[in-house]
Short mmCIF file of C-alpha atoms in Angstrom, two decimals:
data_model
loop_
_atom_site.label_atom_id
_atom_site.label_comp_id
_atom_site.label_asym_id
_atom_site.label_seq_id
_atom_site.Cartn_x
_atom_site.Cartn_y
_atom_site.Cartn_z
CA MET A 234 5.74 -37.33 -47.84
CA ILE A 235 4.93 -40.99 -47.40
CA ILE A 236 2.79 -42.49 -50.14
CA ILE A 237 0.62 -45.39 -49.08
CA VAL A 238 -0.90 -48.14 -51.22
CA LYS A 239 -2.79 -51.13 -49.95
CA GLU A 240 -2.52 -54.52 -51.62
CA LYS A 241 -4.11 -57.83 -50.70
CA VAL A 242 -1.75 -60.81 -50.87
CA ARG A 243 -2.74 -62.98 -53.82
CA TYR A 244 -2.85 -66.75 -53.76
CA TYR A 245 -0.25 -67.16 -56.53
CA GLU A 246 2.17 -65.06 -54.48
CA THR A 247 2.51 -67.85 -51.92
CA ASP A 248 5.05 -70.67 -52.11
CA MET A 249 5.24 -74.18 -50.71
CA MET A 250 6.38 -72.87 -47.29
CA GLY A 251 2.86 -71.42 -47.05
CA ILE A 252 4.02 -67.80 -47.10
CA ALA A 253 4.38 -65.09 -49.73
CA HIS A 254 7.52 -65.75 -51.78
CA HIS A 255 10.32 -63.28 -51.01
CA SER A 256 10.50 -62.00 -54.59
CA ASN A 257 7.08 -60.42 -54.17
CA HIS A 258 8.41 -57.90 -51.68
CA ILE A 259 10.54 -56.45 -54.47
CA ARG A 260 7.37 -56.27 -56.60
CA TRP A 261 5.35 -54.61 -53.84
CA PHE A 262 8.10 -52.02 -53.52
CA GLU A 263 7.58 -51.36 -57.21
CA CYS A 264 3.83 -50.95 -56.67
CA GLY A 265 4.65 -48.30 -54.07
CA ARG A 266 7.15 -46.57 -56.35
CA SER A 267 4.73 -46.58 -59.31
CA GLU A 268 2.07 -45.00 -57.12
CA TYR A 269 4.57 -42.38 -55.95
CA LEU A 270 5.33 -41.41 -59.55
CA GLN A 271 1.66 -41.34 -60.46
CA ARG A 272 0.68 -39.14 -57.51
CA ALA A 273 3.52 -36.78 -58.41
CA GLY A 274 2.12 -36.63 -61.95
CA VAL A 275 5.11 -38.34 -63.61
CA ASP A 276 4.04 -40.64 -66.43
CA LEU A 277 6.46 -43.53 -67.12
CA ASN A 278 4.72 -44.32 -70.42
CA GLU A 279 5.28 -40.76 -71.59
CA LEU A 280 8.94 -40.86 -70.49
CA MET A 281 9.46 -44.07 -72.45
CA LYS A 282 7.88 -42.52 -75.54
CA ARG A 283 10.60 -39.87 -75.27
CA GLY A 284 13.23 -42.63 -75.08
CA ILE A 285 13.89 -42.38 -71.36
CA ILE A 286 13.89 -45.43 -69.14
CA TYR A 287 14.10 -45.74 -65.41
CA PRO A 288 16.15 -48.85 -64.63
CA ILE A 289 16.86 -50.08 -61.16
CA LYS A 290 20.49 -50.19 -60.03
CA HIS A 291 20.20 -51.54 -56.51
CA VAL A 292 17.62 -53.20 -54.31
CA SER A 293 17.72 -54.55 -50.78
CA CYS A 294 15.10 -56.04 -48.50
CA GLU A 295 15.09 -57.15 -44.91
CA TYR A 296 12.40 -59.71 -44.08
CA LEU A 297 11.06 -59.32 -40.55
CA HIS A 298 7.91 -61.46 -40.46
CA PRO A 299 6.24 -63.85 -42.90
CA ILE A 300 3.41 -62.54 -45.07
CA TYR A 301 0.35 -64.72 -45.68
CA PHE A 302 -2.30 -65.20 -48.36
CA GLY A 303 -5.11 -62.72 -47.86
CA ASP A 304 -3.13 -60.31 -45.67
CA ILE A 305 -3.81 -56.65 -46.42
CA LEU A 306 -0.43 -54.94 -46.83
CA ARG A 307 0.21 -51.26 -46.44
CA ILE A 308 3.11 -50.32 -48.71
CA GLU A 309 4.65 -47.09 -47.43
CA THR A 310 7.03 -45.40 -49.87
CA THR A 311 9.34 -42.49 -49.12
CA VAL A 312 11.79 -40.76 -51.43
CA LYS A 313 15.02 -40.61 -49.49
CA ARG A 314 17.20 -38.96 -52.11
CA LEU A 315 16.24 -37.31 -55.38
CA THR A 316 18.42 -35.73 -58.05
CA ARG A 317 17.84 -35.39 -61.78
CA ALA A 318 20.07 -38.46 -62.22
CA GLN A 319 18.61 -40.83 -59.66
CA MET A 320 15.91 -41.57 -57.11
CA VAL A 321 16.41 -43.55 -53.92
CA CYS A 322 13.25 -44.84 -52.24
CA THR A 323 12.72 -46.58 -48.93
CA TYR A 324 9.80 -48.86 -48.20
CA ARG A 325 7.96 -50.30 -45.24
CA LEU A 326 5.58 -53.23 -45.68
CA VAL A 327 3.07 -53.19 -42.84
CA ARG A 328 0.28 -55.66 -42.03
CA ASP A 329 -2.70 -53.35 -42.07
CA ILE A 330 -4.84 -55.10 -39.49
CA ASP A 331 -2.37 -54.80 -36.60
CA ASP A 332 0.36 -52.45 -37.87
CA THR A 333 3.06 -55.15 -37.69
CA LEU A 334 6.13 -54.12 -39.65
CA LEU A 335 6.80 -57.05 -41.99
CA ALA A 336 9.69 -55.89 -44.16
CA ILE A 337 11.76 -52.85 -44.99
CA GLY A 338 13.68 -52.12 -48.14
CA GLU A 339 15.41 -49.65 -50.38
CA THR A 340 15.83 -49.17 -54.11
CA GLN A 341 17.95 -46.94 -56.30
CA ASN A 342 16.68 -46.07 -59.77
CA VAL A 343 18.43 -43.96 -62.37
CA PHE A 344 17.30 -42.24 -65.54
CA ALA A 345 18.82 -43.57 -68.76
CA LEU A 346 18.45 -43.43 -72.53
CA GLN A 347 16.58 -46.43 -73.89
CA LYS A 348 18.73 -46.70 -77.02
CA THR A 349 22.15 -46.80 -75.42
CA GLY A 350 21.46 -47.32 -71.74
CA ALA A 351 23.63 -44.26 -71.04
CA PRO A 352 22.76 -42.20 -67.94
CA THR A 353 20.65 -39.14 -68.55
CA ARG A 354 19.02 -36.43 -66.43
CA LEU A 355 15.31 -36.16 -65.80
CA ASP A 356 13.74 -33.06 -67.36
CA LEU A 357 13.17 -30.20 -64.92
CA GLU A 358 9.40 -30.30 -65.14
CA ASN A 359 9.15 -33.92 -64.00
CA TYR A 360 11.94 -33.44 -61.48
CA ASN A 361 10.07 -30.56 -59.90
CA LYS A 362 6.88 -32.59 -59.67
CA LEU A 363 8.74 -35.27 -57.74
CA LYS A 364 10.46 -32.70 -55.55
CA VAL A 365 7.18 -31.04 -54.65
CA LEU A 366 5.64 -34.34 -53.59
CA GLN A 367 8.76 -35.30 -51.62
CA ASN A 368 8.61 -32.06 -49.64
CA SER A 369 4.85 -31.97 -49.23
CA ASP A 370 3.38 -32.62 -45.80
CA THR A 371 0.16 -34.41 -46.47
CA MET B 5 8.01 -82.01 -85.80
CA ILE B 6 7.83 -81.97 -82.02
CA ILE B 7 10.21 -79.56 -80.33
CA ILE B 8 11.32 -80.57 -76.86
CA VAL B 9 12.67 -78.36 -74.08
CA LYS B 10 13.44 -79.49 -70.56
CA GLU B 11 12.87 -77.23 -67.56
CA LYS B 12 13.36 -77.89 -63.87
CA VAL B 13 10.54 -76.69 -61.67
CA ARG B 14 11.74 -73.71 -59.65
CA TYR B 15 10.98 -73.11 -56.00
CA TYR B 16 9.18 -69.83 -56.60
CA GLU B 17 6.84 -71.60 -59.02
CA THR B 18 5.23 -73.49 -56.14
CA ASP B 19 2.26 -72.25 -54.13
CA MET B 20 0.90 -72.95 -50.65
CA MET B 21 -0.76 -76.18 -51.82
CA GLY B 22 2.81 -77.46 -52.27
CA ILE B 23 2.55 -77.78 -56.04
CA ALA B 24 3.50 -75.66 -59.03
CA HIS B 25 0.95 -72.87 -59.45
CA HIS B 26 -1.30 -73.40 -62.45
CA SER B 27 -0.27 -70.16 -64.15
CA ASN B 28 3.19 -71.61 -64.71
CA HIS B 29 1.86 -74.12 -67.20
CA ILE B 30 0.93 -71.22 -69.46
CA ARG B 31 4.49 -69.94 -69.04
CA TRP B 32 6.03 -73.31 -69.80
CA PHE B 33 3.95 -73.46 -72.96
CA GLU B 34 5.55 -70.15 -73.88
CA CYS B 35 9.03 -71.58 -73.23
CA GLY B 36 8.18 -74.35 -75.69
CA ARG B 37 6.82 -71.91 -78.26
CA SER B 38 9.85 -69.63 -77.96
CA GLU B 39 12.13 -72.58 -78.52
CA TYR B 40 10.09 -73.60 -81.55
CA LEU B 41 10.51 -70.16 -83.10
CA GLN B 42 14.21 -70.11 -82.30
CA ARG B 43 14.87 -73.54 -83.83
CA ALA B 44 12.95 -72.44 -86.94
CA GLY B 45 15.21 -69.40 -87.13
CA VAL B 46 12.48 -66.84 -86.45
CA ASP B 47 13.70 -63.97 -84.29
CA LEU B 48 10.95 -62.27 -82.24
CA ASN B 49 13.26 -59.35 -81.40
CA GLU B 50 13.84 -58.73 -85.08
CA LEU B 51 10.10 -58.93 -85.83
CA MET B 52 9.41 -56.38 -83.10
CA LYS B 53 12.03 -54.04 -84.53
CA ARG B 54 10.00 -54.16 -87.74
CA GLY B 55 6.87 -53.27 -85.75
CA ILE B 56 5.33 -56.73 -85.76
CA ILE B 57 4.08 -58.34 -82.58
CA TYR B 58 2.85 -61.81 -81.91
CA PRO B 59 0.02 -61.56 -79.37
CA ILE B 60 -1.82 -64.52 -77.97
CA LYS B 61 -5.55 -64.78 -78.70
CA HIS B 62 -6.50 -67.96 -76.93
CA VAL B 63 -5.04 -70.37 -74.42
CA SER B 64 -6.35 -73.48 -72.74
CA CYS B 65 -4.82 -76.00 -70.38
CA GLU B 66 -5.99 -79.26 -68.90
CA TYR B 67 -4.28 -80.20 -65.65
CA LEU B 68 -3.86 -83.95 -65.27
CA HIS B 69 -1.41 -84.37 -62.38
CA PRO B 70 0.27 -81.99 -59.93
CA ILE B 71 3.79 -80.78 -60.69
CA TYR B 72 6.31 -80.52 -57.87
CA PHE B 73 9.37 -78.45 -57.03
CA GLY B 74 12.47 -79.99 -58.63
CA ASP B 75 10.57 -82.07 -61.20
CA ILE B 76 12.23 -82.14 -64.60
CA LEU B 77 9.56 -81.28 -67.17
CA ARG B 78 9.68 -82.17 -70.83
CA ILE B 79 7.78 -79.50 -72.74
CA GLU B 80 6.71 -80.94 -76.09
CA THR B 81 5.51 -78.36 -78.61
CA THR B 82 3.80 -79.07 -81.92
CA VAL B 83 2.49 -76.61 -84.49
CA LYS B 84 -1.03 -77.78 -85.25
CA ARG B 85 -2.01 -75.06 -87.70
CA LEU B 86 0.10 -72.43 -89.41
CA THR B 87 -0.90 -69.66 -91.78
CA ARG B 88 0.69 -66.27 -92.39
CA ALA B 89 -1.98 -64.81 -90.09
CA GLN B 90 -1.79 -67.17 -87.13
CA MET B 91 -0.09 -70.10 -85.43
CA VAL B 92 -1.83 -72.69 -83.30
CA CYS B 93 0.40 -74.80 -81.06
CA THR B 94 -0.35 -77.79 -78.86
CA TYR B 95 1.69 -78.74 -75.83
CA ARG B 96 2.32 -81.72 -73.65
CA LEU B 97 4.01 -81.34 -70.26
CA VAL B 98 5.63 -84.64 -69.33
CA ARG B 99 7.48 -85.61 -66.13
CA ASP B 100 10.80 -86.64 -67.59
CA ILE B 101 11.75 -89.31 -65.06
CA ASP B 102 8.74 -91.57 -65.66
CA ASP B 103 7.02 -90.15 -68.76
CA THR B 104 3.85 -89.24 -66.86
CA LEU B 105 1.70 -86.84 -68.86
CA LEU B 106 1.03 -83.93 -66.50
CA ALA B 107 -0.85 -81.41 -68.61
CA ILE B 108 -1.90 -80.68 -72.16
CA GLY B 109 -2.70 -77.36 -73.72
CA GLU B 110 -3.20 -75.25 -76.79
CA THR B 111 -2.50 -71.66 -77.78
CA GLN B 112 -3.42 -69.48 -80.72
CA ASN B 113 -1.12 -66.58 -81.62
CA VAL B 114 -1.62 -64.06 -84.39
CA PHE B 115 0.65 -61.58 -86.11
CA ALA B 116 -0.24 -57.92 -85.59
CA LEU B 117 1.12 -54.41 -86.06
CA GLN B 118 2.56 -52.99 -82.85
CA LYS B 119 1.28 -49.46 -83.52
CA THR B 120 -2.36 -50.23 -84.14
CA GLY B 121 -2.80 -53.82 -83.03
CA ALA B 122 -4.32 -54.54 -86.45
CA PRO B 123 -3.85 -58.06 -87.82
CA THR B 124 -1.02 -58.50 -90.31
CA ARG B 125 0.57 -61.36 -92.22
CA LEU B 126 3.95 -62.84 -91.44
CA ASP B 127 6.53 -62.23 -94.19
CA LEU B 128 7.06 -65.19 -96.51
CA GLU B 129 10.65 -65.82 -95.44
CA ASN B 130 9.77 -66.33 -91.78
CA TYR B 131 6.60 -68.21 -92.68
CA ASN B 132 8.61 -70.64 -94.79
CA LYS B 133 11.08 -71.22 -91.98
CA LEU B 134 8.23 -72.19 -89.66
CA LYS B 135 6.62 -74.36 -92.34
CA VAL B 136 9.85 -76.24 -92.98
CA LEU B 137 10.26 -77.03 -89.29
CA GLN B 138 6.60 -78.03 -88.96
CA ASN B 139 6.96 -80.54 -91.80
CA SER B 140 10.40 -81.81 -90.87
CA ASP B 141 10.72 -85.33 -89.51
CA THR B 142 13.50 -85.10 -86.99
CA MET C 16 -24.35 -63.18 -58.36
CA ILE C 17 -21.39 -61.54 -60.02
CA ILE C 18 -18.51 -60.73 -57.69
CA ILE C 19 -16.39 -57.76 -58.72
CA VAL C 20 -12.80 -56.96 -57.75
CA LYS C 21 -10.75 -54.10 -59.11
CA GLU C 22 -7.02 -54.44 -59.71
CA LYS C 23 -4.55 -51.96 -61.13
CA VAL C 24 -2.13 -53.43 -63.66
CA ARG C 25 1.33 -53.56 -62.13
CA TYR C 26 4.53 -52.66 -63.92
CA TYR C 27 6.07 -56.12 -63.52
CA GLU C 28 3.02 -57.64 -65.19
CA THR C 29 4.04 -56.10 -68.54
CA ASP C 30 6.30 -57.77 -71.07
CA MET C 31 8.55 -56.53 -73.87
CA MET C 32 5.57 -56.12 -76.23
CA GLY C 33 4.51 -53.31 -73.86
CA ILE C 34 1.36 -55.08 -72.70
CA ALA C 35 0.39 -57.21 -69.73
CA HIS C 36 1.73 -60.72 -70.22
CA HIS C 37 -1.00 -63.24 -71.02
CA SER C 38 -0.25 -65.40 -67.97
CA ASN C 39 -1.53 -62.61 -65.73
CA HIS C 40 -5.06 -63.06 -66.96
CA ILE C 41 -5.04 -66.52 -65.39
CA ARG C 42 -3.82 -64.89 -62.17
CA TRP C 43 -6.48 -62.19 -62.26
CA PHE C 44 -9.10 -64.91 -62.67
CA GLU C 45 -7.70 -66.38 -59.47
CA CYS C 46 -8.01 -63.02 -57.71
CA GLY C 47 -11.67 -63.01 -58.69
CA ARG C 48 -12.20 -66.59 -57.55
CA SER C 49 -10.44 -65.95 -54.21
CA GLU C 50 -12.69 -62.97 -53.61
CA TYR C 51 -15.73 -65.07 -54.46
CA LEU C 52 -14.77 -67.66 -51.86
CA GLN C 53 -14.04 -64.99 -49.27
CA ARG C 54 -17.36 -63.20 -49.79
CA ALA C 55 -19.13 -66.54 -49.48
CA GLY C 56 -17.32 -67.10 -46.20
CA VAL C 57 -15.27 -70.08 -47.39
CA ASP C 58 -11.75 -70.07 -45.95
CA LEU C 59 -9.15 -71.86 -48.12
CA ASN C 60 -6.62 -71.81 -45.28
CA GLU C 61 -9.07 -73.58 -43.02
CA LEU C 62 -9.90 -76.14 -45.74
CA MET C 63 -6.18 -76.86 -46.17
CA LYS C 64 -5.77 -77.35 -42.42
CA ARG C 65 -8.42 -80.07 -42.74
CA GLY C 66 -6.39 -81.64 -45.57
CA ILE C 67 -8.59 -80.47 -48.42
CA ILE C 68 -7.14 -78.75 -51.46
CA TYR C 69 -8.83 -77.06 -54.36
CA PRO C 70 -6.74 -77.78 -57.47
CA ILE C 71 -7.55 -76.44 -60.88
CA LYS C 72 -8.38 -78.96 -63.60
CA HIS C 73 -9.01 -76.75 -66.59
CA VAL C 74 -8.52 -73.14 -67.60
CA SER C 75 -9.19 -71.24 -70.79
CA CYS C 76 -8.89 -67.61 -71.77
CA GLU C 77 -9.80 -65.63 -74.84
CA TYR C 78 -7.81 -62.41 -75.26
CA LEU C 79 -9.86 -59.65 -76.87
CA HIS C 80 -7.80 -56.49 -76.34
CA PRO C 81 -4.37 -55.75 -74.91
CA ILE C 82 -4.11 -54.65 -71.28
CA TYR C 83 -1.67 -51.91 -70.32
CA PHE C 84 0.34 -50.84 -67.29
CA GLY C 85 -1.79 -48.71 -64.97
CA ASP C 86 -5.14 -49.85 -66.39
CA ILE C 87 -7.79 -50.39 -63.74
CA LEU C 88 -9.33 -53.81 -64.37
CA ARG C 89 -12.72 -54.94 -63.20
CA ILE C 90 -12.61 -58.69 -62.64
CA GLU C 91 -16.14 -60.06 -62.79
CA THR C 92 -16.53 -63.60 -61.49
CA THR C 93 -19.59 -65.80 -61.81
CA VAL C 94 -20.09 -69.36 -60.62
CA LYS C 95 -21.49 -71.20 -63.60
CA ARG C 96 -21.73 -74.67 -62.08
CA LEU C 97 -21.37 -75.79 -58.48
CA THR C 98 -21.52 -79.24 -56.97
CA ARG C 99 -19.84 -80.63 -53.88
CA ALA C 100 -17.20 -82.11 -56.19
CA GLN C 101 -16.35 -79.12 -58.38
CA MET C 102 -16.83 -75.44 -59.13
CA VAL C 103 -16.83 -73.91 -62.60
CA CYS C 104 -16.31 -70.15 -62.78
CA THR C 105 -16.49 -67.74 -65.67
CA TYR C 106 -14.69 -64.43 -65.78
CA ARG C 107 -14.84 -61.14 -67.59
CA LEU C 108 -11.92 -58.72 -67.47
CA VAL C 109 -13.21 -55.22 -68.15
CA ARG C 110 -11.29 -51.94 -68.48
CA ASP C 111 -12.97 -49.91 -65.79
CA ILE C 112 -12.63 -46.49 -67.34
CA ASP C 113 -14.59 -47.26 -70.52
CA ASP C 114 -16.17 -50.69 -69.92
CA THR C 115 -14.20 -52.32 -72.74
CA LEU C 116 -14.33 -56.10 -72.46
CA LEU C 117 -10.67 -57.19 -72.55
CA ALA C 118 -10.79 -60.93 -71.96
CA ILE C 119 -13.12 -63.72 -70.98
CA GLY C 120 -12.29 -67.03 -69.40
CA GLU C 121 -13.37 -70.09 -67.53
CA THR C 122 -11.89 -72.34 -64.87
CA GLN C 123 -12.83 -75.68 -63.36
CA ASN C 124 -11.66 -76.45 -59.82
CA VAL C 125 -12.27 -79.64 -57.87
CA PHE C 126 -12.01 -80.57 -54.23
CA ALA C 127 -9.33 -83.14 -53.39
CA LEU C 128 -7.49 -84.69 -50.47
CA GLN C 129 -4.06 -83.14 -49.99
CA LYS C 130 -2.41 -86.43 -49.00
CA THR C 131 -3.45 -88.53 -51.95
CA GLY C 132 -4.85 -86.07 -54.47
CA ALA C 133 -8.01 -88.20 -54.61
CA PRO C 134 -11.28 -86.39 -55.36
CA THR C 135 -13.39 -85.52 -52.36
CA ARG C 136 -16.65 -83.67 -51.70
CA LEU C 137 -16.87 -80.27 -50.09
CA ASP C 138 -18.56 -80.32 -46.67
CA LEU C 139 -22.23 -79.26 -46.71
CA GLU C 140 -21.69 -76.11 -44.66
CA ASN C 141 -19.18 -74.62 -47.09
CA TYR C 142 -21.13 -75.87 -50.09
CA ASN C 143 -24.25 -74.12 -48.83
CA LYS C 144 -22.35 -70.87 -48.32
CA LEU C 145 -21.23 -70.96 -51.94
CA LYS C 146 -24.72 -71.90 -53.13
CA VAL C 147 -26.31 -69.01 -51.26
CA LEU C 148 -23.90 -66.51 -52.81
CA GLN C 149 -24.39 -68.03 -56.28
CA ASN C 150 -28.15 -67.60 -56.03
CA SER C 151 -28.12 -64.23 -54.34
CA ASP C 152 -29.22 -61.21 -56.31
CA THR C 153 -27.03 -58.42 -55.06
CA MET D 241 33.15 -74.19 -54.30
CA ILE D 242 31.17 -72.22 -56.87
CA ILE D 243 28.04 -73.93 -58.12
CA ILE D 244 27.00 -73.00 -61.64
CA VAL D 245 23.56 -73.27 -63.24
CA LYS D 246 22.64 -71.99 -66.66
CA GLU D 247 19.21 -70.52 -67.37
CA LYS D 248 17.84 -69.04 -70.57
CA VAL D 249 15.89 -65.81 -70.08
CA ARG D 250 12.21 -66.48 -70.69
CA TYR D 251 9.89 -64.19 -72.58
CA TYR D 252 7.56 -63.62 -69.62
CA GLU D 253 10.52 -62.44 -67.56
CA THR D 254 10.78 -59.28 -69.68
CA ASP D 255 8.95 -56.05 -68.96
CA MET D 256 7.85 -53.07 -71.06
CA MET D 257 11.35 -51.56 -70.94
CA GLY D 258 12.36 -54.54 -73.08
CA ILE D 259 14.61 -56.07 -70.44
CA ALA D 260 14.26 -58.76 -67.80
CA HIS D 261 12.34 -57.38 -64.83
CA HIS D 262 14.55 -56.80 -61.79
CA SER D 263 12.57 -59.16 -59.57
CA ASN D 264 13.80 -62.08 -61.67
CA HIS D 265 17.35 -61.63 -60.45
CA ILE D 266 16.13 -62.53 -56.96
CA ARG D 267 14.51 -65.61 -58.47
CA TRP D 268 17.64 -66.59 -60.37
CA PHE D 269 19.58 -66.32 -57.13
CA GLU D 270 17.10 -68.81 -55.72
CA CYS D 271 17.68 -71.15 -58.67
CA GLY D 272 21.38 -71.04 -57.83
CA ARG D 273 20.77 -71.63 -54.12
CA SER D 274 18.39 -74.54 -54.81
CA GLU D 275 21.01 -76.14 -57.02
CA TYR D 276 23.62 -75.65 -54.31
CA LEU D 277 21.45 -77.48 -51.78
CA GLN D 278 20.68 -80.25 -54.23
CA ARG D 279 24.34 -80.83 -55.15
CA ALA D 280 25.17 -80.94 -51.44
CA GLY D 281 22.49 -83.58 -51.01
CA VAL D 282 20.20 -81.46 -48.82
CA ASP D 283 16.52 -82.05 -49.60
CA LEU D 284 14.25 -79.08 -48.80
CA ASN D 285 11.15 -81.24 -49.18
CA GLU D 286 12.46 -83.64 -46.59
CA LEU D 287 13.36 -80.77 -44.22
CA MET D 288 9.83 -79.40 -44.54
CA LYS D 289 8.36 -82.82 -43.76
CA ARG D 290 10.30 -82.61 -40.50
CA GLY D 291 8.78 -79.18 -39.86
CA ILE D 292 11.86 -77.15 -40.72
CA ILE D 293 11.69 -74.22 -43.10
CA TYR D 294 14.40 -72.11 -44.60
CA PRO D 295 13.11 -68.54 -44.82
CA ILE D 296 15.08 -65.68 -46.27
CA LYS D 297 15.99 -62.80 -43.96
CA HIS D 298 17.87 -60.48 -46.26
CA VAL D 299 18.49 -60.03 -49.96
CA SER D 300 20.40 -57.45 -51.97
CA CYS D 301 21.17 -57.08 -55.64
CA GLU D 302 23.29 -54.69 -57.64
CA TYR D 303 22.24 -54.41 -61.29
CA LEU D 304 25.21 -53.79 -63.60
CA HIS D 305 23.85 -54.39 -67.11
CA PRO D 306 20.42 -55.14 -68.54
CA ILE D 307 19.47 -58.74 -69.25
CA TYR D 308 17.56 -59.59 -72.42
CA PHE D 309 15.10 -62.22 -73.61
CA GLY D 310 16.97 -65.29 -74.83
CA ASP D 311 20.23 -64.49 -73.02
CA ILE D 312 21.91 -67.54 -71.52
CA LEU D 313 22.75 -66.69 -67.91
CA ARG D 314 25.37 -68.37 -65.80
CA ILE D 315 24.26 -68.23 -62.18
CA GLU D 316 27.32 -68.63 -59.96
CA THR D 317 26.55 -69.36 -56.31
CA THR D 318 29.01 -69.36 -53.44
CA VAL D 319 28.36 -69.99 -49.76
CA LYS D 320 30.05 -67.13 -47.97
CA ARG D 321 29.08 -68.03 -44.42
CA LEU D 322 27.55 -71.20 -43.03
CA THR D 323 26.52 -72.08 -39.51
CA ARG D 324 23.81 -74.43 -38.25
CA ALA D 325 21.60 -71.35 -37.80
CA GLN D 326 22.07 -69.58 -41.12
CA MET D 327 23.54 -69.61 -44.61
CA VAL D 328 24.78 -66.55 -46.48
CA CYS D 329 25.21 -66.93 -50.23
CA THR D 330 26.69 -64.61 -52.83
CA TYR D 331 25.75 -64.69 -56.48
CA ARG D 332 27.11 -63.55 -59.80
CA LEU D 333 24.88 -63.45 -62.87
CA VAL D 334 27.06 -63.69 -65.97
CA ARG D 335 26.07 -63.51 -69.64
CA ASP D 336 27.40 -66.82 -70.85
CA ILE D 337 28.27 -65.87 -74.41
CA ASP D 338 30.77 -63.14 -73.52
CA ASP D 339 31.32 -63.46 -69.75
CA THR D 340 29.84 -60.03 -69.02
CA LEU D 341 29.03 -59.67 -65.33
CA LEU D 342 25.39 -58.55 -65.24
CA ALA D 343 24.50 -58.49 -61.57
CA ILE D 344 25.81 -59.47 -58.16
CA GLY D 345 23.85 -60.22 -55.04
CA GLU D 346 23.71 -61.72 -51.59
CA THR D 347 21.11 -63.54 -49.52
CA GLN D 348 20.84 -64.63 -45.92
CA ASN D 349 18.65 -67.62 -45.06
CA VAL D 350 17.99 -69.06 -41.65
CA PHE D 351 16.57 -72.33 -40.40
CA ALA D 352 13.28 -72.08 -38.54
CA LEU D 353 10.42 -74.19 -37.20
CA GLN D 354 7.41 -74.16 -39.54
CA LYS D 355 4.87 -74.16 -36.69
CA THR D 356 6.17 -71.18 -34.74
CA GLY D 357 8.68 -69.52 -37.02
CA ALA D 358 11.20 -69.73 -34.17
CA PRO D 359 14.86 -70.08 -35.15
CA THR D 360 16.27 -73.59 -35.08
CA ARG D 361 19.56 -75.26 -35.93
CA LEU D 362 20.12 -77.46 -38.96
CA ASP D 363 20.80 -81.10 -38.06
CA LEU D 364 24.49 -82.07 -38.13
CA GLU D 365 24.15 -84.47 -41.05
CA ASN D 366 22.77 -81.84 -43.41
CA TYR D 367 25.11 -79.20 -42.04
CA ASN D 368 28.09 -81.41 -42.78
CA LYS D 369 26.92 -82.04 -46.33
CA LEU D 370 26.78 -78.29 -46.94
CA LYS D 371 30.17 -77.78 -45.27
CA VAL D 372 31.81 -80.43 -47.43
CA LEU D 373 30.54 -78.83 -50.61
CA GLN D 374 31.55 -75.35 -49.43
CA ASN D 375 35.13 -76.51 -48.83
CA SER D 376 35.41 -78.72 -51.89
CA ASP D 377 37.64 -77.60 -54.72
CA THR D 378 35.89 -78.82 -57.82
#
């Protein structure tokens, strides 16, 4: 299942080269990931109240074409690997108006205890919600 | 007492007009305010562990001259009004190399309980630390 | 005419107090202002190609209630004063789900020459577009 | 040659997990890279005036330990590969007080023409400045 969010490039996201600064891609990936969790029914706020955090361990991004102020981006998020210990997502940033692929990327998040930072496992209920969405067709 | 911090303008702080984006001024004010608290010996992390937060209620900024990538800024922070309920700071952003005044601003912060958001009063020990720094000459 | 944009609060916009950082309000105001210009048919990119920039001279924000991750914000933008030399906008940030007013603010932008920073006047065609939208009812 | 810059973690760089948001690491890498260019005597502003930009093509970051508000970071930047067409840098983010390695990363930048985005080659004078610094011992 690919989850899609659309975002319009904001003025403050540009830099003096006249294009969106490359750190925003990492933030758009996060928008996609947040939407994925929400559609699966996993509530990060509720996890944090139970002392579980969801830190990122690795990120990579390949920049294919510049992104401009006002562009409508389609953020396409796929869960590539999911266990109760970690979640690996891949992303495609696409210019909505002409389907140009602008960037691709990947992140690895893990589940951890807020107090100690030690790795933990996601509870089965939330894990299953994510698994169902990952395997769903539409 | 005026507390001074120097910051170099970062590339990602620029926008497509070729100047530092105006939201950064608000962030530089915060750098100045954080430094003020630290020099006074007030630890925000420790306050938060006791359930006290320090939300902002009002901010204003007047932009006098553009700020460019690589500029060294002098952030000058003064506490204009201090009670156990609130702290009003004023700021001057100065280009260090030629003393040009680039922006001025003001913020009002209050002390509040994290759980409810209700106003609270700063404990006397921390209040006194801030008062001593405010009244100190050097 | 009030122009409305909706934005969902992003994870990276939060800070360690668990609420959206106060610099984002300034950025949401900009989202509202950008939308206003776009709906009026004024193209900032095209203005910049003609050497005209649109720097901000003053901003203020009053923070009424905290804003949280995942909140849907309604950014309501009104042009309060418009001449060929400047544009003053006011903003209301409203929590969409229950119409709670979260923050109000105001900005003043001017038109200037990119090369020198000297004040300039907006061309009549673009000025009229903005004026029409300001006076329109729907 | 390893170029070192120190940066103090700013309050707005934190997120609701209580740690610095992972997009900041990408920005700290940029701080290191900007410093590298400056120490070599390469002026990005001057390059841009000649129509040459320096876009990023690839970034990756591995997050080893969380970074907290107020931490002093040592950003260590090394040029791993340098040609007139591209520059690959590696980074280490180190907590200054106890030398804990917090994150490592890598970026690839290329030189391109601002007008068309087409690849270009860095002029020999600037290339040599970068090469000298890369091979220098201190």
